[in-house]
mmCIF file of C-alpha atoms in Angstrom:
data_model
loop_
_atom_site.group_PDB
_atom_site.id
_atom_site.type_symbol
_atom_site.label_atom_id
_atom_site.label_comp_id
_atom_site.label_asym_id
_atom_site.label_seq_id
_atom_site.Cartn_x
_atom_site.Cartn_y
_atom_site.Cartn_z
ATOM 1 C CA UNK A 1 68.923 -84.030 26.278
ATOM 2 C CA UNK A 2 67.877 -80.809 24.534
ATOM 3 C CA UNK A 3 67.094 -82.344 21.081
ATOM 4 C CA UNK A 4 64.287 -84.525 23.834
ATOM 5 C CA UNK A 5 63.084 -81.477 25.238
ATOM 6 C CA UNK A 6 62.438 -79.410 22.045
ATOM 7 C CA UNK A 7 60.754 -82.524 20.496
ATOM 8 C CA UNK A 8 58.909 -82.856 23.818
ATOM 9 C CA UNK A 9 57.755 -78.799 23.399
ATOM 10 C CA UNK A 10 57.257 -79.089 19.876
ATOM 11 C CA UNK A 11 54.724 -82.347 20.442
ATOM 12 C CA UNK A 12 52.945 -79.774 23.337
ATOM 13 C CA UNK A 13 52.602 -77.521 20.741
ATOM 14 C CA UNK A 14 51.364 -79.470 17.730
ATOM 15 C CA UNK A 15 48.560 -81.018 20.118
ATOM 16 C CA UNK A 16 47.679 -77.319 21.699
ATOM 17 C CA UNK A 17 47.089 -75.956 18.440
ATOM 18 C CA UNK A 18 43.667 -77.261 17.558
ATOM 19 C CA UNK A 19 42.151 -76.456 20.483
ATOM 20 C CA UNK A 20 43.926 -72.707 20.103
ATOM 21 C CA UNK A 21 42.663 -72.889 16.639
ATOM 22 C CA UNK A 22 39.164 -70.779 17.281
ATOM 23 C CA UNK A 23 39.121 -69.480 20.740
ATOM 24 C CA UNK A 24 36.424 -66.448 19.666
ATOM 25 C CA UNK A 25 33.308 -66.109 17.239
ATOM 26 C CA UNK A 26 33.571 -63.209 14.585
ATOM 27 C CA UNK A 27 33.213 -62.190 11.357
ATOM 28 C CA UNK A 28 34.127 -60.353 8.387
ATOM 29 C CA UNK A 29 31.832 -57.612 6.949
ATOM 30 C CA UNK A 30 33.482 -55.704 3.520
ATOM 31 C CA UNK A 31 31.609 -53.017 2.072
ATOM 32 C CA UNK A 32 32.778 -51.348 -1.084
ATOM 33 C CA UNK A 33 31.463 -48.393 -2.652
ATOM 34 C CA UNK A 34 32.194 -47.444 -6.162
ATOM 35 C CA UNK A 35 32.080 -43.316 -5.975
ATOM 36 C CA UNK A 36 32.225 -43.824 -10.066
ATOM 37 C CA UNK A 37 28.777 -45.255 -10.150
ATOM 38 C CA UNK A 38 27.445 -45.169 -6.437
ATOM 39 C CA UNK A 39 27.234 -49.181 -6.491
ATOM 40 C CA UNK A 40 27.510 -50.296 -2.733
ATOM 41 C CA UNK A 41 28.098 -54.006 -1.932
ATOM 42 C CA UNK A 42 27.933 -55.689 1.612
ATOM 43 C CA UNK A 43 29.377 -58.867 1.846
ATOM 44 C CA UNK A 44 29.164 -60.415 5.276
ATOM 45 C CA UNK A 45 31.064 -63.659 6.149
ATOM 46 C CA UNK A 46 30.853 -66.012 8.649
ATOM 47 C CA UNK A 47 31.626 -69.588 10.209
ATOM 48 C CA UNK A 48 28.976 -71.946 9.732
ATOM 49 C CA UNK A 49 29.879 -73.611 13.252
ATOM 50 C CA UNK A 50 29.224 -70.002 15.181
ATOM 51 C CA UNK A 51 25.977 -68.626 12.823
ATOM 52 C CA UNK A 52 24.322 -72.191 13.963
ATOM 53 C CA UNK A 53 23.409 -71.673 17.625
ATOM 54 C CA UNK A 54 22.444 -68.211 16.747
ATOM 55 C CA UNK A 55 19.219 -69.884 14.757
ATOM 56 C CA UNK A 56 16.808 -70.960 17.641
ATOM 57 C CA UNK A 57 17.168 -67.257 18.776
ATOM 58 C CA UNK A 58 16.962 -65.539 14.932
ATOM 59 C CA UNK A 59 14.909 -68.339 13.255
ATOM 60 C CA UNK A 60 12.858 -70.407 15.873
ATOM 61 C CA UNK A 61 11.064 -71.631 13.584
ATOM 62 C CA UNK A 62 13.293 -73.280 11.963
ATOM 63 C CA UNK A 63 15.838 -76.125 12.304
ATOM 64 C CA UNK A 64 18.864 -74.686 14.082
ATOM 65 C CA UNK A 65 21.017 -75.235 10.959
ATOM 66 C CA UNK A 66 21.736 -74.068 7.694
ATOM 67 C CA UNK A 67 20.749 -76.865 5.284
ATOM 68 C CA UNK A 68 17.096 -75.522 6.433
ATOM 69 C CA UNK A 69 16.159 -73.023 3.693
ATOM 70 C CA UNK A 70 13.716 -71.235 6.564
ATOM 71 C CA UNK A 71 16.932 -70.990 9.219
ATOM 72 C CA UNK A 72 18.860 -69.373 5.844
ATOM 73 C CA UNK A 73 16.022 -66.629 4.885
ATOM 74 C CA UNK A 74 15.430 -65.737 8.313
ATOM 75 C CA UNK A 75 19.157 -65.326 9.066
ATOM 76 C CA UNK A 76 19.731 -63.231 5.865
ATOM 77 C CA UNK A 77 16.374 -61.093 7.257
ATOM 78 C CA UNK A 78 18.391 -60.544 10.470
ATOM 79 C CA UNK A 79 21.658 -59.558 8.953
ATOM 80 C CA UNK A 80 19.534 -56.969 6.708
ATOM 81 C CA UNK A 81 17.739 -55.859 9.915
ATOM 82 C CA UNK A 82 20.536 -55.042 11.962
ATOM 83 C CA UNK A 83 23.365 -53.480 9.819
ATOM 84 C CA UNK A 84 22.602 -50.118 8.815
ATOM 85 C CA UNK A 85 25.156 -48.286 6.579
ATOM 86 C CA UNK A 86 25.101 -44.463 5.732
ATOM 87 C CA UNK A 87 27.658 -42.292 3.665
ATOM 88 C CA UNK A 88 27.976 -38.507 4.713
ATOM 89 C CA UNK A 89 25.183 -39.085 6.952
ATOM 90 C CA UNK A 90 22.658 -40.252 4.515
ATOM 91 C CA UNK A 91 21.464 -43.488 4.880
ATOM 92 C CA UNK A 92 21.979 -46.677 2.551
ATOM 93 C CA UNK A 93 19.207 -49.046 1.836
ATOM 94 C CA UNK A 94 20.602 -52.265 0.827
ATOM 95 C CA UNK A 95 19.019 -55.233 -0.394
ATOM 96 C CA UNK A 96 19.419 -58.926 -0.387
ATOM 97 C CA UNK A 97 21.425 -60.070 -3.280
ATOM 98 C CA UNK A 98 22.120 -63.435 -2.648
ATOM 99 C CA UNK A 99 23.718 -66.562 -0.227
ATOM 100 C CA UNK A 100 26.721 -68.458 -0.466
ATOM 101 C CA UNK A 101 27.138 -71.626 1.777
ATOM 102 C CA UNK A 102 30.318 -73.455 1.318
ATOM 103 C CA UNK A 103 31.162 -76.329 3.775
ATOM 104 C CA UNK A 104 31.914 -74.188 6.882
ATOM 105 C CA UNK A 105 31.615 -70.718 5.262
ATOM 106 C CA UNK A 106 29.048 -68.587 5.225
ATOM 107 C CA UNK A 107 28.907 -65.306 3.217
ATOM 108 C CA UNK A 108 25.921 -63.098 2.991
ATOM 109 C CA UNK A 109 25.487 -60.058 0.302
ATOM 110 C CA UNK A 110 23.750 -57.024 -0.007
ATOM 111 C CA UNK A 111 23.798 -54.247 -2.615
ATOM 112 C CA UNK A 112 22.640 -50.904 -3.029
ATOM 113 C CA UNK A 113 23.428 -47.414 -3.998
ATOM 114 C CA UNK A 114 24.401 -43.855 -2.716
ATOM 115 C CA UNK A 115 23.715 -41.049 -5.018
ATOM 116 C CA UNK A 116 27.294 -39.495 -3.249
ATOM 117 C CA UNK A 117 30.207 -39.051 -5.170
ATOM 118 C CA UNK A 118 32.606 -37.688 -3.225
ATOM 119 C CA UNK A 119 32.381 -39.642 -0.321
ATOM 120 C CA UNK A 120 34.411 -38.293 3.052
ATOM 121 C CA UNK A 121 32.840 -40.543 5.627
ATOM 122 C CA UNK A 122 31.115 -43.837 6.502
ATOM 123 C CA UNK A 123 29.449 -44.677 9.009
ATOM 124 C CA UNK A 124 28.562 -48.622 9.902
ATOM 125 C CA UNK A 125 25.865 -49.914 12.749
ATOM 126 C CA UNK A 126 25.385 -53.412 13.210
ATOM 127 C CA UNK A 127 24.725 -56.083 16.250
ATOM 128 C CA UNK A 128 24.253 -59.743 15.016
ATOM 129 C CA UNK A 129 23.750 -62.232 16.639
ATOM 130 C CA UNK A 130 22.643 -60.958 20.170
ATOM 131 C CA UNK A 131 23.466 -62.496 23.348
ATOM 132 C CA UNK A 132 24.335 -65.629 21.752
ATOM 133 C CA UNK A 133 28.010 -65.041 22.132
ATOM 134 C CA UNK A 134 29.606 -62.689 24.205
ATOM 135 C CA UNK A 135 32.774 -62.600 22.837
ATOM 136 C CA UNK A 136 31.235 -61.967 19.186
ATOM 137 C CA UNK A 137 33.041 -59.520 16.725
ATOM 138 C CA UNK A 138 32.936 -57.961 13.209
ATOM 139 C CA UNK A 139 35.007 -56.993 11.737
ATOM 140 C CA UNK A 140 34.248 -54.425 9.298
ATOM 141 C CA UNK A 141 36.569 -52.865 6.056
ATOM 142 C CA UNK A 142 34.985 -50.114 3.988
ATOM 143 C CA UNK A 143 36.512 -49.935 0.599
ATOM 144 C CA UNK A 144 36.445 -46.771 -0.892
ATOM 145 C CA UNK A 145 39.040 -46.430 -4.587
ATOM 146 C CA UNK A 146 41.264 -48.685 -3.277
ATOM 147 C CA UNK A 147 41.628 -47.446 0.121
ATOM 148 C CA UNK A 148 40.235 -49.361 3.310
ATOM 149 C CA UNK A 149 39.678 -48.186 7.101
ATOM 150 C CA UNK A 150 38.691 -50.934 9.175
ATOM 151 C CA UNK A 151 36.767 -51.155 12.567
ATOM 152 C CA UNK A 152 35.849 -53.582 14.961
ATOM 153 C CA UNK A 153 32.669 -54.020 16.745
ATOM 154 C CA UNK A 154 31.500 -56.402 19.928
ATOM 155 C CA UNK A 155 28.246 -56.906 21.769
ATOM 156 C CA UNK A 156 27.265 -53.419 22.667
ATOM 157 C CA UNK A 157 29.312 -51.555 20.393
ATOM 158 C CA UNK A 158 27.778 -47.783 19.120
ATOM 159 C CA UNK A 159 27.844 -46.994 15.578
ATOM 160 C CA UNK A 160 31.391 -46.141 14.151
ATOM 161 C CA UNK A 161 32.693 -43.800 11.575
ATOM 162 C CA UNK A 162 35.646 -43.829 9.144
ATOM 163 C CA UNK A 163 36.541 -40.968 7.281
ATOM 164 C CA UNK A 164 38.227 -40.925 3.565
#
């Protein structure tokens, strides 16, 4: 009797699962910032399956999915136009540096540089993706010599800054 109700719990389980699988839409964003040469990368990552319905609203020009090079510029136009990075208050211009679409990833990097080199603090500002999905969030490491601080942000989330 108990070896048919642990099979019976584990077969609940194993069909749950999938379904459990992705509950919310979020991201990954890493920065890292070399203080040696004052290189700063951006590397924001995605699922392909939650940056598609965000492309009638970001690229409505477009076709709402990523094997239209139009949906990919414009996306990578509104990823640059809505993250804003600054170290010790001075403010970080990145640039486009290039796209990576693999299957169901989707990974977006910038690059630029702070003239800083002895970096205490960080500060990060970004909303993608706006009222497309309300349970949205990025996460966000800055990597700094090794060492990482992480923070989270959501729909309506205010700038945020980690100190080093």
């Amino acid at each position: 009797m108990l070896k048919r109700i642990v099979l019976t719990a584990a077969l609940i389980a194993a069909m749950a699962s999938p379904a459990l699988a992705h509950r919310g839409h979020g991201g990954l964003t890493v920065i890292e910032i070399d203080p040696g040469s004052g290189a700063v990368s951006v590397s924001h990552r995605f699922a392909a399956h939650d940056v598609e319905p965000a492309l009638p609203s970001i690229a409505p020009e477009a076709q709402p999915s990523l094997d239209d090079p139009r949906a990919v510029a414009d996306l990578e136009t509104h990823l640059g136009a809505r993250f804003r990075v600054a170290v010790d208050g001075a403010p970080v211009t990145v640039s486009h540096a290039d796209t990576v679409l693999a299957g169901d990833n989707v990974r977006v990097n910038f690059a630029g540089e702070t003239t800083d080199r002895a970096i205490a603090a960080v500060t990060v500002d970004l909303d993608f993706f706006p009222g497309v999905h309300d349970d949205q969030e990025q996460q966000v490491n800055v990597r700094i010599s090794g060492v990482t601080r992480t923070v989270v942000f959501r729909p309506g989330s205010e700038a945020q800054t980690v100190t080093f």
